[in-house]
Amino acid sequence: MNTAQKGARAERRTIAVLEAAGYTCVRSAASKGLFDVVAWNGVHWRVIQVKAGKENLSGIEREQIQLHAMPGNATKECWRWPSMGLTAVPLIEVL
């Protein structure tokens, strides 16, 4: 499985978790933008950068995300999936 496939799998898993929690999600497939998943539950927005494996946000990515203006009812997050096993859970960092 190549890096793009691992990333897409992690994004789909992120969406599954969020949809189970009542969010409507949109995946920004292959956009190479700041956010991979946007989620909305009628009150709160979550914009998420998803990472798979041991990869963390680079300093540049972190700075760009932190500087990105968001409304008060939104959070900027990084979800890192260190493992993709059946019992895997994401490490979630709110930026």
PDB file of N, CA and C in Angstrom:
ATOM      1  N   MET A   1       0.858  -1.177   0.000  1.00  0.00           N
ATOM      2  CA  MET A   1       0.000   0.000   0.000  1.00  0.00           C
ATOM      3  C   MET A   1       0.901   1.237   0.000  1.00  0.00           C
ATOM      4  N   ASN A   2       0.680   2.148  -0.950  1.00  0.00           N
ATOM      5  CA  ASN A   2       1.521   3.337  -1.018  1.00  0.00           C
ATOM      6  C   ASN A   2       1.014   4.431  -0.069  1.00  0.00           C
ATOM      7  N   THR A   3       1.758   5.526   0.010  1.00  0.00           N
ATOM      8  CA  THR A   3       1.450   6.608   0.942  1.00  0.00           C
ATOM      9  C   THR A   3       0.074   7.217   0.674  1.00  0.00           C
ATOM     10  N   ALA A   4      -0.255   7.436  -0.588  1.00  0.00           N
ATOM     11  CA  ALA A   4      -1.562   8.018  -0.928  1.00  0.00           C
ATOM     12  C   ALA A   4      -2.705   7.097  -0.501  1.00  0.00           C
ATOM     13  N   GLN A   5      -2.529   5.802  -0.685  1.00  0.00           N
ATOM     14  CA  GLN A   5      -3.558   4.848  -0.280  1.00  0.00           C
ATOM     15  C   GLN A   5      -3.716   4.822   1.235  1.00  0.00           C
ATOM     16  N   LYS A   6      -2.598   4.877   1.960  1.00  0.00           N
ATOM     17  CA  LYS A   6      -2.668   4.916   3.429  1.00  0.00           C
ATOM     18  C   LYS A   6      -3.392   6.171   3.894  1.00  0.00           C
ATOM     19  N   GLY A   7      -3.079   7.307   3.255  1.00  0.00           N
ATOM     20  CA  GLY A   7      -3.738   8.554   3.618  1.00  0.00           C
ATOM     21  C   GLY A   7      -5.230   8.520   3.350  1.00  0.00           C
ATOM     22  N   ALA A   8      -5.626   8.004   2.199  1.00  0.00           N
ATOM     23  CA  ALA A   8      -7.048   7.904   1.861  1.00  0.00           C
ATOM     24  C   ALA A   8      -7.775   6.978   2.830  1.00  0.00           C
ATOM     25  N   ARG A   9      -7.118   5.905   3.201  1.00  0.00           N
ATOM     26  CA  ARG A   9      -7.723   4.971   4.162  1.00  0.00           C
ATOM     27  C   ARG A   9      -7.924   5.654   5.515  1.00  0.00           C
ATOM     28  N   ALA A  10      -6.925   6.421   5.966  1.00  0.00           N
ATOM     29  CA  ALA A  10      -7.038   7.143   7.236  1.00  0.00           C
ATOM     30  C   ALA A  10      -8.144   8.202   7.162  1.00  0.00           C
ATOM     31  N   GLU A  11      -8.273   8.872   6.032  1.00  0.00           N
ATOM     32  CA  GLU A  11      -9.334   9.863   5.852  1.00  0.00           C
ATOM     33  C   GLU A  11     -10.710   9.203   5.912  1.00  0.00           C
ATOM     34  N   ARG A  12     -10.860   8.063   5.258  1.00  0.00           N
ATOM     35  CA  ARG A  12     -12.150   7.349   5.300  1.00  0.00           C
ATOM     36  C   ARG A  12     -12.474   6.879   6.718  1.00  0.00           C
ATOM     37  N   ARG A  13     -11.465   6.437   7.435  1.00  0.00           N
ATOM     38  CA  ARG A  13     -11.680   6.005   8.820  1.00  0.00           C
ATOM     39  C   ARG A  13     -12.070   7.205   9.697  1.00  0.00           C
ATOM     40  N   THR A  14     -11.450   8.340   9.472  1.00  0.00           N
ATOM     41  CA  THR A  14     -11.802   9.560  10.207  1.00  0.00           C
ATOM     42  C   THR A  14     -13.264   9.913   9.965  1.00  0.00           C
ATOM     43  N   ILE A  15     -13.669   9.862   8.712  1.00  0.00           N
ATOM     44  CA  ILE A  15     -15.065  10.167   8.367  1.00  0.00           C
ATOM     45  C   ILE A  15     -16.020   9.181   9.040  1.00  0.00           C
ATOM     46  N   ALA A  16     -15.671   7.917   9.075  1.00  0.00           N
ATOM     47  CA  ALA A  16     -16.529   6.915   9.717  1.00  0.00           C
ATOM     48  C   ALA A  16     -16.721   7.229  11.202  1.00  0.00           C
ATOM     49  N   VAL A  17     -15.657   7.618  11.875  1.00  0.00           N
ATOM     50  CA  VAL A  17     -15.740   7.959  13.305  1.00  0.00           C
ATOM     51  C   VAL A  17     -16.645   9.183  13.497  1.00  0.00           C
ATOM     52  N   LEU A  18     -16.427  10.203  12.680  1.00  0.00           N
ATOM     53  CA  LEU A  18     -17.213  11.430  12.811  1.00  0.00           C
ATOM     54  C   LEU A  18     -18.682  11.208  12.465  1.00  0.00           C
ATOM     55  N   GLU A  19     -18.960  10.455  11.414  1.00  0.00           N
ATOM     56  CA  GLU A  19     -20.359  10.183  11.048  1.00  0.00           C
ATOM     57  C   GLU A  19     -21.068   9.388  12.143  1.00  0.00           C
ATOM     58  N   ALA A  20     -20.360   8.476  12.784  1.00  0.00           N
ATOM     59  CA  ALA A  20     -20.945   7.717  13.898  1.00  0.00           C
ATOM     60  C   ALA A  20     -21.276   8.636  15.076  1.00  0.00           C
ATOM     61  N   ALA A  21     -20.571   9.767  15.168  1.00  0.00           N
ATOM     62  CA  ALA A  21     -20.815  10.744  16.230  1.00  0.00           C
ATOM     63  C   ALA A  21     -21.828  11.809  15.812  1.00  0.00           C
ATOM     64  N   GLY A  22     -22.445  11.654  14.629  1.00  0.00           N
ATOM     65  CA  GLY A  22     -23.499  12.561  14.191  1.00  0.00           C
ATOM     66  C   GLY A  22     -23.070  13.690  13.279  1.00  0.00           C
ATOM     67  N   TYR A  23     -21.857  13.657  12.775  1.00  0.00           N
ATOM     68  CA  TYR A  23     -21.369  14.695  11.862  1.00  0.00           C
ATOM     69  C   TYR A  23     -21.647  14.321  10.409  1.00  0.00           C
ATOM     70  N   THR A  24     -21.857  15.332   9.597  1.00  0.00           N
ATOM     71  CA  THR A  24     -21.877  15.190   8.147  1.00  0.00           C
ATOM     72  C   THR A  24     -20.488  15.593   7.677  1.00  0.00           C
ATOM     73  N   CYS A  25     -19.892  14.791   6.814  1.00  0.00           N
ATOM     74  CA  CYS A  25     -18.493  15.006   6.444  1.00  0.00           C
ATOM     75  C   CYS A  25     -18.300  15.127   4.939  1.00  0.00           C
ATOM     76  N   VAL A  26     -17.267  15.883   4.578  1.00  0.00           N
ATOM     77  CA  VAL A  26     -16.824  16.005   3.200  1.00  0.00           C
ATOM     78  C   VAL A  26     -15.328  15.747   3.201  1.00  0.00           C
ATOM     79  N   ARG A  27     -14.905  14.899   2.288  1.00  0.00           N
ATOM     80  CA  ARG A  27     -13.480  14.591   2.139  1.00  0.00           C
ATOM     81  C   ARG A  27     -12.943  15.382   0.956  1.00  0.00           C
ATOM     82  N   SER A  28     -11.837  16.039   1.165  1.00  0.00           N
ATOM     83  CA  SER A  28     -11.194  16.816   0.112  1.00  0.00           C
ATOM     84  C   SER A  28     -10.108  15.948  -0.509  1.00  0.00           C
ATOM     85  N   ALA A  29     -10.527  14.980  -1.299  1.00  0.00           N
ATOM     86  CA  ALA A  29      -9.616  13.963  -1.834  1.00  0.00           C
ATOM     87  C   ALA A  29      -8.552  14.559  -2.745  1.00  0.00           C
ATOM     88  N   ALA A  30      -7.305  14.199  -2.477  1.00  0.00           N
ATOM     89  CA  ALA A  30      -6.153  14.561  -3.317  1.00  0.00           C
ATOM     90  C   ALA A  30      -6.011  16.054  -3.549  1.00  0.00           C
ATOM     91  N   SER A  31      -6.490  16.868  -2.606  1.00  0.00           N
ATOM     92  CA  SER A  31      -6.444  18.314  -2.806  1.00  0.00           C
ATOM     93  C   SER A  31      -5.077  18.904  -2.486  1.00  0.00           C
ATOM     94  N   LYS A  32      -4.318  18.249  -1.641  1.00  0.00           N
ATOM     95  CA  LYS A  32      -3.024  18.772  -1.175  1.00  0.00           C
ATOM     96  C   LYS A  32      -3.202  20.095  -0.441  1.00  0.00           C
ATOM     97  N   GLY A  33      -4.420  20.352   0.054  1.00  0.00           N
ATOM     98  CA  GLY A  33      -4.703  21.577   0.795  1.00  0.00           C
ATOM     99  C   GLY A  33      -4.447  21.403   2.279  1.00  0.00           C
ATOM    100  N   LEU A  34      -4.814  22.410   3.060  1.00  0.00           N
ATOM    101  CA  LEU A  34      -4.591  22.366   4.502  1.00  0.00           C
ATOM    102  C   LEU A  34      -5.430  21.300   5.193  1.00  0.00           C
ATOM    103  N   PHE A  35      -6.659  21.112   4.741  1.00  0.00           N
ATOM    104  CA  PHE A  35      -7.576  20.219   5.444  1.00  0.00           C
ATOM    105  C   PHE A  35      -8.050  19.088   4.538  1.00  0.00           C
ATOM    106  N   ASP A  36      -8.097  17.895   5.108  1.00  0.00           N
ATOM    107  CA  ASP A  36      -8.519  16.708   4.370  1.00  0.00           C
ATOM    108  C   ASP A  36      -9.996  16.395   4.558  1.00  0.00           C
ATOM    109  N   VAL A  37     -10.524  16.726   5.742  1.00  0.00           N
ATOM    110  CA  VAL A  37     -11.916  16.421   6.071  1.00  0.00           C
ATOM    111  C   VAL A  37     -12.541  17.650   6.717  1.00  0.00           C
ATOM    112  N   VAL A  38     -13.764  17.958   6.295  1.00  0.00           N
ATOM    113  CA  VAL A  38     -14.560  19.004   6.931  1.00  0.00           C
ATOM    114  C   VAL A  38     -15.806  18.320   7.474  1.00  0.00           C
ATOM    115  N   ALA A  39     -16.119  18.576   8.757  1.00  0.00           N
ATOM    116  CA  ALA A  39     -17.265  17.934   9.402  1.00  0.00           C
ATOM    117  C   ALA A  39     -18.160  18.986  10.052  1.00  0.00           C
ATOM    118  N   TRP A  40     -19.453  18.729  10.041  1.00  0.00           N
ATOM    119  CA  TRP A  40     -20.459  19.668  10.556  1.00  0.00           C
ATOM    120  C   TRP A  40     -21.557  18.888  11.237  1.00  0.00           C
ATOM    121  N   ASN A  41     -21.963  19.324  12.435  1.00  0.00           N
ATOM    122  CA  ASN A  41     -23.044  18.628  13.134  1.00  0.00           C
ATOM    123  C   ASN A  41     -24.262  19.510  13.363  1.00  0.00           C
ATOM    124  N   GLY A  42     -24.368  20.608  12.646  1.00  0.00           N
ATOM    125  CA  GLY A  42     -25.486  21.521  12.812  1.00  0.00           C
ATOM    126  C   GLY A  42     -25.164  22.686  13.733  1.00  0.00           C
ATOM    127  N   VAL A  43     -24.132  22.539  14.543  1.00  0.00           N
ATOM    128  CA  VAL A  43     -23.721  23.586  15.475  1.00  0.00           C
ATOM    129  C   VAL A  43     -22.231  23.875  15.351  1.00  0.00           C
ATOM    130  N   HIS A  44     -21.457  22.850  15.186  1.00  0.00           N
ATOM    131  CA  HIS A  44     -20.001  22.953  15.261  1.00  0.00           C
ATOM    132  C   HIS A  44     -19.337  22.441  13.986  1.00  0.00           C
ATOM    133  N   TRP A  45     -18.334  23.180  13.520  1.00  0.00           N
ATOM    134  CA  TRP A  45     -17.513  22.775  12.378  1.00  0.00           C
ATOM    135  C   TRP A  45     -16.205  22.207  12.896  1.00  0.00           C
ATOM    136  N   ARG A  46     -15.696  21.189  12.213  1.00  0.00           N
ATOM    137  CA  ARG A  46     -14.361  20.656  12.492  1.00  0.00           C
ATOM    138  C   ARG A  46     -13.639  20.543  11.158  1.00  0.00           C
ATOM    139  N   VAL A  47     -12.474  21.182  11.052  1.00  0.00           N
ATOM    140  CA  VAL A  47     -11.652  21.049   9.854  1.00  0.00           C
ATOM    141  C   VAL A  47     -10.410  20.276  10.273  1.00  0.00           C
ATOM    142  N   ILE A  48     -10.111  19.209   9.528  1.00  0.00           N
ATOM    143  CA  ILE A  48      -9.158  18.221  10.011  1.00  0.00           C
ATOM    144  C   ILE A  48      -8.099  17.901   8.966  1.00  0.00           C
ATOM    145  N   GLN A  49      -6.862  17.918   9.397  1.00  0.00           N
ATOM    146  CA  GLN A  49      -5.739  17.399   8.628  1.00  0.00           C
ATOM    147  C   GLN A  49      -5.508  15.985   9.157  1.00  0.00           C
ATOM    148  N   VAL A  50      -5.493  14.998   8.274  1.00  0.00           N
ATOM    149  CA  VAL A  50      -5.362  13.597   8.667  1.00  0.00           C
ATOM    150  C   VAL A  50      -3.968  13.097   8.294  1.00  0.00           C
ATOM    151  N   LYS A  51      -3.350  12.392   9.235  1.00  0.00           N
ATOM    152  CA  LYS A  51      -2.029  11.803   9.011  1.00  0.00           C
ATOM    153  C   LYS A  51      -2.116  10.307   9.313  1.00  0.00           C
ATOM    154  N   ALA A  52      -1.370   9.517   8.552  1.00  0.00           N
ATOM    155  CA  ALA A  52      -1.342   8.070   8.757  1.00  0.00           C
ATOM    156  C   ALA A  52       0.060   7.642   9.163  1.00  0.00           C
ATOM    157  N   GLY A  53       0.152   6.662  10.041  1.00  0.00           N
ATOM    158  CA  GLY A  53       1.449   6.132  10.447  1.00  0.00           C
ATOM    159  C   GLY A  53       2.162   7.053  11.414  1.00  0.00           C
ATOM    160  N   LYS A  54       3.461   7.143  11.260  1.00  0.00           N
ATOM    161  CA  LYS A  54       4.291   7.922  12.185  1.00  0.00           C
ATOM    162  C   LYS A  54       4.426   9.379  11.783  1.00  0.00           C
ATOM    163  N   GLU A  55       3.848   9.739  10.652  1.00  0.00           N
ATOM    164  CA  GLU A  55       3.986  11.099  10.127  1.00  0.00           C
ATOM    165  C   GLU A  55       3.271  12.105  11.027  1.00  0.00           C
ATOM    166  N   ASN A  56       3.955  13.206  11.339  1.00  0.00           N
ATOM    167  CA  ASN A  56       3.365  14.307  12.100  1.00  0.00           C
ATOM    168  C   ASN A  56       3.251  15.525  11.200  1.00  0.00           C
ATOM    169  N   LEU A  57       2.567  16.540  11.692  1.00  0.00           N
ATOM    170  CA  LEU A  57       2.508  17.799  10.951  1.00  0.00           C
ATOM    171  C   LEU A  57       3.903  18.395  10.858  1.00  0.00           C
ATOM    172  N   SER A  58       4.235  18.923   9.702  1.00  0.00           N
ATOM    173  CA  SER A  58       5.499  19.645   9.571  1.00  0.00           C
ATOM    174  C   SER A  58       5.328  21.006  10.245  1.00  0.00           C
ATOM    175  N   GLY A  59       6.421  21.674  10.505  1.00  0.00           N
ATOM    176  CA  GLY A  59       6.350  23.005  11.101  1.00  0.00           C
ATOM    177  C   GLY A  59       5.582  23.982  10.238  1.00  0.00           C
ATOM    178  N   ILE A  60       5.776  23.872   8.920  1.00  0.00           N
ATOM    179  CA  ILE A  60       5.077  24.758   7.983  1.00  0.00           C
ATOM    180  C   ILE A  60       3.582  24.473   7.995  1.00  0.00           C
ATOM    181  N   GLU A  61       3.202  23.185   7.963  1.00  0.00           N
ATOM    182  CA  GLU A  61       1.769  22.824   8.005  1.00  0.00           C
ATOM    183  C   GLU A  61       1.125  23.345   9.282  1.00  0.00           C
ATOM    184  N   ARG A  62       1.798  23.120  10.410  1.00  0.00           N
ATOM    185  CA  ARG A  62       1.263  23.555  11.708  1.00  0.00           C
ATOM    186  C   ARG A  62       1.046  25.075  11.719  1.00  0.00           C
ATOM    187  N   GLU A  63       2.035  25.820  11.234  1.00  0.00           N
ATOM    188  CA  GLU A  63       1.932  27.277  11.222  1.00  0.00           C
ATOM    189  C   GLU A  63       0.797  27.738  10.307  1.00  0.00           C
ATOM    190  N   GLN A  64       0.681  27.144   9.116  1.00  0.00           N
ATOM    191  CA  GLN A  64      -0.386  27.517   8.183  1.00  0.00           C
ATOM    192  C   GLN A  64      -1.762  27.248   8.783  1.00  0.00           C
ATOM    193  N   ILE A  65      -1.904  26.107   9.441  1.00  0.00           N
ATOM    194  CA  ILE A  65      -3.197  25.761  10.046  1.00  0.00           C
ATOM    195  C   ILE A  65      -3.510  26.717  11.195  1.00  0.00           C
ATOM    196  N   GLN A  66      -2.534  26.986  12.046  1.00  0.00           N
ATOM    197  CA  GLN A  66      -2.769  27.872  13.182  1.00  0.00           C
ATOM    198  C   GLN A  66      -3.115  29.290  12.740  1.00  0.00           C
ATOM    199  N   LEU A  67      -2.553  29.745  11.633  1.00  0.00           N
ATOM    200  CA  LEU A  67      -2.821  31.099  11.142  1.00  0.00           C
ATOM    201  C   LEU A  67      -4.118  31.205  10.352  1.00  0.00           C
ATOM    202  N   HIS A  68      -4.693  30.069   9.955  1.00  0.00           N
ATOM    203  CA  HIS A  68      -5.921  30.066   9.149  1.00  0.00           C
ATOM    204  C   HIS A  68      -7.093  30.541  10.011  1.00  0.00           C
ATOM    205  N   ALA A  69      -7.755  31.611   9.593  1.00  0.00           N
ATOM    206  CA  ALA A  69      -8.871  32.174  10.355  1.00  0.00           C
ATOM    207  C   ALA A  69     -10.083  31.256  10.298  1.00  0.00           C
ATOM    208  N   MET A  70     -10.728  31.058  11.436  1.00  0.00           N
ATOM    209  CA  MET A  70     -11.919  30.208  11.529  1.00  0.00           C
ATOM    210  C   MET A  70     -12.971  30.913  12.378  1.00  0.00           C
ATOM    211  N   PRO A  71     -14.261  30.634  12.142  1.00  0.00           N
ATOM    212  CA  PRO A  71     -15.303  31.194  13.007  1.00  0.00           C
ATOM    213  C   PRO A  71     -15.217  30.582  14.408  1.00  0.00           C
ATOM    214  N   GLY A  72     -15.874  31.204  15.350  1.00  0.00           N
ATOM    215  CA  GLY A  72     -15.823  30.757  16.741  1.00  0.00           C
ATOM    216  C   GLY A  72     -16.405  29.374  16.985  1.00  0.00           C
ATOM    217  N   ASN A  73     -17.256  28.896  16.088  1.00  0.00           N
ATOM    218  CA  ASN A  73     -17.865  27.576  16.272  1.00  0.00           C
ATOM    219  C   ASN A  73     -17.137  26.494  15.473  1.00  0.00           C
ATOM    220  N   ALA A  74     -15.841  26.696  15.271  1.00  0.00           N
ATOM    221  CA  ALA A  74     -15.056  25.723  14.490  1.00  0.00           C
ATOM    222  C   ALA A  74     -13.749  25.408  15.217  1.00  0.00           C
ATOM    223  N   THR A  75     -13.276  24.179  15.026  1.00  0.00           N
ATOM    224  CA  THR A  75     -11.969  23.799  15.537  1.00  0.00           C
ATOM    225  C   THR A  75     -11.110  23.297  14.385  1.00  0.00           C
ATOM    226  N   LYS A  76      -9.821  23.563  14.495  1.00  0.00           N
ATOM    227  CA  LYS A  76      -8.826  23.054  13.557  1.00  0.00           C
ATOM    228  C   LYS A  76      -8.134  21.897  14.275  1.00  0.00           C
ATOM    229  N   GLU A  77      -8.069  20.753  13.617  1.00  0.00           N
ATOM    230  CA  GLU A  77      -7.561  19.560  14.267  1.00  0.00           C
ATOM    231  C   GLU A  77      -6.612  18.786  13.372  1.00  0.00           C
ATOM    232  N   CYS A  78      -5.733  18.023  14.010  1.00  0.00           N
ATOM    233  CA  CYS A  78      -4.923  17.034  13.311  1.00  0.00           C
ATOM    234  C   CYS A  78      -5.257  15.680  13.920  1.00  0.00           C
ATOM    235  N   TRP A  79      -5.680  14.750  13.075  1.00  0.00           N
ATOM    236  CA  TRP A  79      -5.954  13.380  13.505  1.00  0.00           C
ATOM    237  C   TRP A  79      -4.841  12.513  12.945  1.00  0.00           C
ATOM    238  N   ARG A  80      -4.089  11.882  13.834  1.00  0.00           N
ATOM    239  CA  ARG A  80      -3.012  10.991  13.395  1.00  0.00           C
ATOM    240  C   ARG A  80      -3.377   9.568  13.773  1.00  0.00           C
ATOM    241  N   TRP A  81      -3.353   8.702  12.789  1.00  0.00           N
ATOM    242  CA  TRP A  81      -3.636   7.281  12.972  1.00  0.00           C
ATOM    243  C   TRP A  81      -2.294   6.537  12.989  1.00  0.00           C
ATOM    244  N   PRO A  82      -1.729   6.279  14.184  1.00  0.00           N
ATOM    245  CA  PRO A  82      -0.429   5.605  14.233  1.00  0.00           C
ATOM    246  C   PRO A  82      -0.508   4.151  13.782  1.00  0.00           C
ATOM    247  N   SER A  83      -1.686   3.579  13.870  1.00  0.00           N
ATOM    248  CA  SER A  83      -1.908   2.197  13.450  1.00  0.00           C
ATOM    249  C   SER A  83      -3.257   2.135  12.767  1.00  0.00           C
ATOM    250  N   MET A  84      -3.388   1.230  11.802  1.00  0.00           N
ATOM    251  CA  MET A  84      -4.674   1.104  11.119  1.00  0.00           C
ATOM    252  C   MET A  84      -5.332  -0.236  11.429  1.00  0.00           C
ATOM    253  N   GLY A  85      -4.923  -0.869  12.523  1.00  0.00           N
ATOM    254  CA  GLY A  85      -5.535  -2.130  12.921  1.00  0.00           C
ATOM    255  C   GLY A  85      -6.995  -1.941  13.292  1.00  0.00           C
ATOM    256  N   LEU A  86      -7.685  -3.029  13.510  1.00  0.00           N
ATOM    257  CA  LEU A  86      -9.120  -2.978  13.798  1.00  0.00           C
ATOM    258  C   LEU A  86      -9.435  -2.216  15.076  1.00  0.00           C
ATOM    259  N   THR A  87      -8.526  -2.199  16.036  1.00  0.00           N
ATOM    260  CA  THR A  87      -8.781  -1.508  17.296  1.00  0.00           C
ATOM    261  C   THR A  87      -8.092  -0.148  17.361  1.00  0.00           C
ATOM    262  N   ALA A  88      -7.597   0.331  16.235  1.00  0.00           N
ATOM    263  CA  ALA A  88      -6.869   1.596  16.192  1.00  0.00           C
ATOM    264  C   ALA A  88      -7.764   2.767  16.568  1.00  0.00           C
ATOM    265  N   VAL A  89      -7.172   3.712  17.271  1.00  0.00           N
ATOM    266  CA  VAL A  89      -7.854   4.963  17.593  1.00  0.00           C
ATOM    267  C   VAL A  89      -6.925   6.112  17.190  1.00  0.00           C
ATOM    268  N   PRO A  90      -7.506   7.229  16.771  1.00  0.00           N
ATOM    269  CA  PRO A  90      -6.652   8.341  16.337  1.00  0.00           C
ATOM    270  C   PRO A  90      -6.123   9.138  17.523  1.00  0.00           C
ATOM    271  N   LEU A  91      -4.975   9.735  17.328  1.00  0.00           N
ATOM    272  CA  LEU A  91      -4.457  10.717  18.263  1.00  0.00           C
ATOM    273  C   LEU A  91      -4.933  12.063  17.731  1.00  0.00           C
ATOM    274  N   ILE A  92      -5.745  12.753  18.510  1.00  0.00           N
ATOM    275  CA  ILE A  92      -6.382  13.992  18.049  1.00  0.00           C
ATOM    276  C   ILE A  92      -5.748  15.190  18.748  1.00  0.00           C
ATOM    277  N   GLU A  93      -5.267  16.117  17.942  1.00  0.00           N
ATOM    278  CA  GLU A  93      -4.679  17.353  18.467  1.00  0.00           C
ATOM    279  C   GLU A  93      -5.506  18.519  17.956  1.00  0.00           C
ATOM    280  N   VAL A  94      -6.017  19.324  18.875  1.00  0.00           N
ATOM    281  CA  VAL A  94      -6.739  20.532  18.503  1.00  0.00           C
ATOM    282  C   VAL A  94      -5.720  21.650  18.406  1.00  0.00           C
ATOM    283  N   LEU A  95      -5.703  22.290  17.257  1.00  0.00           N
ATOM    284  CA  LEU A  95      -4.739  23.354  17.006  1.00  0.00           C
ATOM    285  C   LEU A  95      -5.415  24.662  17.275  1.00  0.00           C
TER     286      LEU A  95
END
